[in-house]
CSV table of C-alpha atoms in Angstrom, one decimal:
chain,number,residue,atom,x,y,z
A,1,UNK,CA,136.9,154.6,83.9
A,2,UNK,CA,138.5,156.9,81.4
A,3,UNK,CA,136.4,158.7,78.9
A,4,UNK,CA,137.9,160.6,76.1
A,5,UNK,CA,135.6,162.0,73.5
A,6,UNK,CA,136.9,160.8,69.5
A,7,UNK,CA,134.5,163.0,67.8
A,8,UNK,CA,137.1,165.8,67.1
A,9,UNK,CA,137.4,168.6,64.3
A,10,UNK,CA,139.7,169.2,61.4
A,11,UNK,CA,142.1,171.3,63.9
A,12,UNK,CA,141.8,168.3,66.7
A,13,UNK,CA,139.6,169.6,68.9
A,14,UNK,CA,136.8,168.2,70.8
A,15,UNK,CA,133.3,169.0,68.9
A,16,UNK,CA,131.8,168.7,72.1
A,17,UNK,CA,134.2,170.6,74.7
A,18,UNK,CA,132.2,169.7,77.6
A,19,UNK,CA,132.5,165.6,76.7
A,20,UNK,CA,136.2,166.0,76.0
A,21,UNK,CA,137.1,164.3,79.1
A,22,UNK,CA,133.8,162.4,80.9
A,23,UNK,CA,135.4,159.9,83.3
A,24,UNK,CA,133.5,157.5,85.6
A,25,UNK,CA,134.2,156.8,89.4
A,26,UNK,CA,133.1,153.7,90.1
A,27,UNK,CA,132.7,153.5,94.0
A,28,UNK,CA,131.8,150.4,96.0
A,29,UNK,CA,128.4,150.2,97.6
A,30,UNK,CA,127.8,149.2,101.0
A,31,UNK,CA,126.5,145.7,101.7
A,32,UNK,CA,123.1,145.5,101.3
A,33,UNK,CA,123.1,149.1,99.5
A,34,UNK,CA,122.5,150.6,102.6
A,35,UNK,CA,122.5,154.3,102.9
A,36,UNK,CA,121.1,157.0,104.5
A,37,UNK,CA,120.1,160.4,103.3
A,38,UNK,CA,122.9,162.4,105.3
A,39,UNK,CA,125.5,159.9,103.3
A,40,UNK,CA,123.5,160.6,99.9
A,41,UNK,CA,123.5,164.9,99.9
A,42,UNK,CA,127.0,164.6,100.9
A,43,UNK,CA,127.8,162.6,98.1
A,44,UNK,CA,125.7,164.6,95.4
A,45,UNK,CA,127.9,167.6,96.9
A,46,UNK,CA,131.0,166.5,96.4
A,47,UNK,CA,130.1,165.2,92.5
A,48,UNK,CA,128.8,168.8,92.1
A,49,UNK,CA,132.1,170.4,93.4
A,50,UNK,CA,133.8,167.9,91.4
A,51,UNK,CA,131.9,166.4,88.9
A,52,UNK,CA,128.7,166.7,86.2
A,53,UNK,CA,126.5,166.0,89.2
A,54,UNK,CA,125.4,162.6,87.1
A,55,UNK,CA,125.1,159.7,89.7
A,56,UNK,CA,124.0,156.2,88.8
A,57,UNK,CA,122.7,153.7,91.2
A,58,UNK,CA,123.8,151.5,90.6
A,59,UNK,CA,125.8,150.5,87.2
A,60,UNK,CA,125.6,146.4,86.2
A,61,UNK,CA,128.6,145.7,88.1
A,62,UNK,CA,127.0,147.2,91.5
A,63,UNK,CA,129.0,150.4,91.7
A,64,UNK,CA,127.8,153.6,92.5
A,65,UNK,CA,128.4,155.4,89.1
A,66,UNK,CA,129.9,159.4,89.5
A,67,UNK,CA,129.5,159.6,85.7
A,68,UNK,CA,131.6,162.8,84.0
A,69,UNK,CA,134.8,164.4,85.5
A,70,UNK,CA,138.1,165.7,84.2
A,71,UNK,CA,141.2,164.1,84.7
A,72,UNK,CA,142.4,167.1,87.0
A,73,UNK,CA,139.1,166.4,89.4
A,74,UNK,CA,139.4,162.8,89.3
A,75,UNK,CA,141.9,162.4,92.1
A,76,UNK,CA,140.0,165.7,94.2
A,77,UNK,CA,136.4,163.6,94.2
A,78,UNK,CA,138.2,160.5,95.1
A,79,UNK,CA,139.8,161.4,98.3
A,80,UNK,CA,136.4,163.2,99.4
A,81,UNK,CA,134.5,160.0,98.4
A,82,UNK,CA,137.2,158.4,100.7
A,83,UNK,CA,137.0,160.1,103.2
A,84,UNK,CA,133.2,159.1,103.5
A,85,UNK,CA,134.4,155.6,104.1
A,86,UNK,CA,134.2,154.8,100.4
A,87,UNK,CA,136.6,152.9,97.9
A,88,UNK,CA,136.8,152.5,94.5
A,89,UNK,CA,135.1,149.2,92.6
A,90,UNK,CA,137.3,147.0,90.6
A,91,UNK,CA,137.3,147.2,87.0
A,92,UNK,CA,139.4,145.7,84.0
A,93,UNK,CA,140.9,142.1,84.5
A,94,UNK,CA,140.3,142.0,88.4
A,95,UNK,CA,137.8,140.8,91.0
A,96,UNK,CA,135.2,143.2,90.6
A,97,UNK,CA,132.6,144.8,93.0
A,98,UNK,CA,130.6,142.7,94.7
A,99,UNK,CA,126.4,142.8,95.8
A,100,UNK,CA,124.2,141.5,98.3
A,101,UNK,CA,120.6,141.8,98.6
A,102,UNK,CA,118.9,143.9,101.5
A,103,UNK,CA,118.7,140.5,103.2
A,104,UNK,CA,118.9,140.0,106.8
A,105,UNK,CA,118.6,143.8,107.4
A,106,UNK,CA,114.9,143.6,106.9
A,107,UNK,CA,113.6,140.8,104.5
A,108,UNK,CA,112.2,137.8,106.1
A,109,UNK,CA,113.1,135.5,103.5
A,110,UNK,CA,116.8,135.5,104.4
A,111,UNK,CA,118.8,132.3,105.2
A,112,UNK,CA,122.0,133.7,106.3
A,113,UNK,CA,123.9,137.2,106.9
A,114,UNK,CA,124.5,138.5,103.6
A,115,UNK,CA,126.2,141.8,104.7
A,116,UNK,CA,129.1,139.6,107.0
A,117,UNK,CA,129.6,137.4,104.4
A,118,UNK,CA,129.7,140.1,101.6
A,119,UNK,CA,132.2,142.1,103.7
A,120,UNK,CA,134.8,139.1,104.7
A,121,UNK,CA,134.8,138.1,101.0
A,122,UNK,CA,135.5,141.7,99.7
A,123,UNK,CA,138.1,142.5,102.4
A,124,UNK,CA,140.0,139.3,101.4
A,125,UNK,CA,140.0,140.1,97.9
A,126,UNK,CA,140.8,144.2,97.8
A,127,UNK,CA,144.1,143.8,96.6
A,128,UNK,CA,143.1,141.6,93.6
A,129,UNK,CA,140.1,144.6,93.0
A,130,UNK,CA,142.6,147.6,92.9
A,131,UNK,CA,145.6,145.7,91.2
A,132,UNK,CA,144.3,143.9,88.0
A,133,UNK,CA,146.2,140.3,88.0
A,134,UNK,CA,143.4,138.1,86.7
A,135,UNK,CA,143.1,136.9,82.7
A,136,UNK,CA,139.4,137.6,83.2
A,137,UNK,CA,136.9,139.7,85.6
A,138,UNK,CA,135.8,138.2,88.2
A,139,UNK,CA,132.5,138.8,90.2
A,140,UNK,CA,130.3,137.8,93.6
A,141,UNK,CA,127.6,138.2,94.3
A,142,UNK,CA,125.4,137.0,97.4
A,143,UNK,CA,121.5,136.4,97.7
A,144,UNK,CA,119.8,135.7,100.6
A,145,UNK,CA,117.6,133.2,99.4
A,146,UNK,CA,116.8,131.1,96.2
A,147,UNK,CA,114.5,134.2,94.9
A,148,UNK,CA,117.9,135.5,94.2
A,149,UNK,CA,117.1,138.9,94.1
A,150,UNK,CA,120.7,140.0,92.8
A,151,UNK,CA,120.5,137.8,89.8
A,152,UNK,CA,123.7,136.4,90.9
A,153,UNK,CA,122.9,133.1,89.1
A,154,UNK,CA,123.2,135.4,85.6
A,155,UNK,CA,124.7,138.1,86.6
A,156,UNK,CA,128.3,136.6,88.7
A,157,UNK,CA,130.9,134.2,88.4
A,158,UNK,CA,130.6,133.1,92.2
A,159,UNK,CA,127.3,132.8,93.4
A,160,UNK,CA,126.3,132.6,96.9
A,161,UNK,CA,122.9,132.1,97.6
A,162,UNK,CA,120.9,130.9,101.0
A,163,UNK,CA,119.2,127.7,101.1
A,164,UNK,CA,116.6,126.2,104.0
A,165,UNK,CA,119.1,123.1,105.6
A,166,UNK,CA,116.5,122.2,108.0
A,167,UNK,CA,112.5,120.6,107.6
A,168,UNK,CA,109.8,122.7,106.8
A,169,UNK,CA,108.0,124.6,109.6
A,170,UNK,CA,104.4,125.1,109.8
A,171,UNK,CA,101.8,126.5,111.8
A,172,UNK,CA,98.8,124.4,111.5
A,173,UNK,CA,95.9,126.2,113.3
A,174,UNK,CA,97.4,129.3,111.5
A,175,UNK,CA,97.5,127.6,108.0
A,176,UNK,CA,93.8,126.4,108.1
A,177,UNK,CA,92.7,129.9,109.4
A,178,UNK,CA,94.4,131.1,106.4
A,179,UNK,CA,92.9,128.5,103.9
A,180,UNK,CA,89.5,129.0,105.1
A,181,UNK,CA,90.0,132.9,104.5
A,182,UNK,CA,91.7,132.5,101.0
A,183,UNK,CA,90.1,129.4,99.3
A,184,UNK,CA,91.6,127.1,97.1
A,185,UNK,CA,92.8,129.2,94.0
A,186,UNK,CA,95.2,131.2,96.1
A,187,UNK,CA,96.8,128.1,97.6
A,188,UNK,CA,97.5,126.6,94.5
A,189,UNK,CA,98.4,130.2,92.7
A,190,UNK,CA,100.0,131.9,95.5
A,191,UNK,CA,101.8,128.7,97.7
A,192,UNK,CA,101.9,126.0,96.4
A,193,UNK,CA,103.1,127.0,92.8
A,194,UNK,CA,105.8,129.4,94.0
A,195,UNK,CA,107.6,127.2,96.3
A,196,UNK,CA,111.1,127.1,94.7
A,197,UNK,CA,111.6,123.6,95.8
A,198,UNK,CA,108.2,122.4,95.1
A,199,UNK,CA,107.9,120.9,98.5
A,200,UNK,CA,104.5,121.9,98.9
A,201,UNK,CA,102.0,119.4,97.4
A,202,UNK,CA,98.1,119.0,97.4
A,203,UNK,CA,96.7,115.1,98.4
A,204,UNK,CA,93.4,113.8,98.8
A,205,UNK,CA,92.3,113.2,102.7
A,206,UNK,CA,92.6,109.5,102.1
A,207,UNK,CA,96.3,109.4,100.6
A,208,UNK,CA,97.3,112.0,103.7
A,209,UNK,CA,100.2,110.7,105.9
A,210,UNK,CA,101.7,112.1,109.2
A,211,UNK,CA,104.9,112.1,110.6
A,212,UNK,CA,107.3,114.3,113.0
A,213,UNK,CA,108.4,115.9,109.7
A,214,UNK,CA,105.1,115.7,107.8
A,215,UNK,CA,102.5,118.4,107.8
A,216,UNK,CA,99.1,118.0,107.0
A,217,UNK,CA,97.1,121.0,107.2
């Protein structure tokens, strides 16, 4: 993203020389935004060498924002980041960088393989990311469950959200033990009220029904 200062003196010189050219590189994050410390150190070294040292994790687009490079240093910085296995993100009227939650890597609420879905879609749209050809920007975001940690409903044109497609699964013995320990208030406030599909209900004992797909804890 080109950033040139518009604050200039009567001679046409930048009022703040260090901000005369302060370009930003948008680099695509890995699916699930997982990094190891070795990669982060190498990124930091590259940006200390070619840029201002300012990095934002992550921009609203999901990109790693390397902020503050001169025109001459943009290509060398990207070349070294590319050698680490990273690519430029989208900008302008193009398919933009996608984001996916941590998902199946460590979240028990994950309903599908977000990382694989993310990479599969992304790899099919690389040309549309690097060569803007759309009338307006277009974003994908991948959330593994209805909690929608990626805010895909609000922040994406194509929201991919994992949902449960089977009957509710319960452990009657565990549920009764949990209720004995936590009581009615926590059951209502932390379980029933938080169910995104409102599948849990409280009924009096005389109104309980039983069946292969009904749990009556």
